Amino acid sequence: MDRPQPRTRLQRLHRPRIQGTGGNRVQLGYPPARLAIVPTRTTTQTFSKGTTMNNVAVIGLGIMGLPMAINLVKAGHTVTGFNRSQDKIDKLVSEGGQGATSIADAVKDADVVITMVPDSPDVEGVVSGKDGVFANAKKGTLWIDASSIRPDVAKRLADDAKEAGIRPLDAPVSGGEQGAINAVLSIMVGGEAADFEAAQPVLTAVGKTIVHVGPSGSGQTVKAANQLIVAVNIQVLGEAIAFLEAYGVDTDAALKVLGGGLAGSKVLDQKGQKMLDRNFDPGFRLALHHKDLGIVTSAAREANVAVPLGAVVAQLVAATVNQGDGGLDHSGLFKQVLQLSGRK
């Protein structure tokens, strides 16, 4: 396999070849060096569903965290959940999990701790301090942060975790609520390769495409790129549907044929009908995508990378959120398209 070539300035993400048949395919690759990542030889490994059971603590039982915790229960792990709202804990218990009264209570006997909370300050609040994960988890515990946060914060917290004797992985996910429910999430993982391998029984219980993309912080960098691509796709899909509706085209038929060609995408498959139905029940809220696009535009500026489409869509998402629609699914960006077009 070819060795990625070092670049003198901004590095492009190495694209490892996908190998193997069946099961979960895990690729090891190493992305850009804004986080001081040095390209190394890329290897490919194949994992099957793990048989090792773990005591897993899940902190944050929201739209994504709760179905992930339930799937861990179904896979045979002992799962203890903690959330600020008791009803989510009760739901996990009804599915065979256990509830905790605090973060310290949740993590005290855990082999693996998963955090799934909204933003960088939330993660820091959960893991730091005398009541946090680092002060109360056992030495050697794996910490998997599935939240989407700033890459620099992920790197700093990984360093803090190591000082506390905790093994950190930043492992943000993509696939939305349905992907979490169906345990088919795409998971981009930053951290030590040995820790990534140790986490396989847990990661394979909640995801399908599980990729080690480099050292700590790399997972969050790749997730930021994911959110950039998704946001731009949602925006242009909304513009295309508004265009089709303006001409009185059979939009169901139009989306069907578009989905079968080069314009086809998962965004079209998952969000097109929601736009046609004006059904913006949240699978991933606009407020969170607004936060993620802030991460993208800030990180791009630091790396001296131009993201003109991303910047425009970030402003459109911000406008939609500021108009009170932050709680809608991110396909609700279509409302902004309709408003700018003078259409209902």
CSV table of N, CA and C in Angstrom, one decimal, residues 255-264:
chain,number,residue,atom,x,y,z
A,255,LEU,N,-37.7,13.6,-7.7
A,255,LEU,CA,-36.7,13.1,-6.7
A,255,LEU,C,-36.3,11.7,-6.9
A,256,LYS,N,-37.3,10.9,-7.4
A,256,LYS,CA,-36.9,9.5,-7.7
A,256,LYS,C,-35.9,9.4,-8.8
A,257,VAL,N,-36.1,10.1,-9.9
A,257,VAL,CA,-35.1,10.0,-11.0
A,257,VAL,C,-33.8,10.7,-10.6
A,258,LEU,N,-33.9,11.8,-9.9
A,258,LEU,CA,-32.6,12.5,-9.5
A,258,LEU,C,-31.8,11.6,-8.5
A,259,GLY,N,-32.5,10.8,-7.7
A,259,GLY,CA,-31.8,10.0,-6.7
A,259,GLY,C,-31.1,8.8,-7.4
A,260,GLY,N,-31.6,8.5,-8.7
A,260,GLY,CA,-30.9,7.4,-9.4
A,260,GLY,C,-29.7,7.8,-10.2
A,261,GLY,N,-29.5,9.1,-10.3
A,261,GLY,CA,-28.4,9.6,-11.1
A,261,GLY,C,-27.3,10.2,-10.3
A,262,LEU,N,-26.4,11.0,-10.9
A,262,LEU,CA,-25.3,11.5,-10.2
A,262,LEU,C,-25.7,12.5,-9.1
A,263,ALA,N,-26.9,13.0,-9.2
A,263,ALA,CA,-27.4,13.9,-8.1
A,263,ALA,C,-27.9,13.2,-6.9
A,264,GLY,N,-27.9,11.9,-7.0
A,264,GLY,CA,-28.4,11.1,-5.8
A,264,GLY,C,-27.4,11.2,-4.6
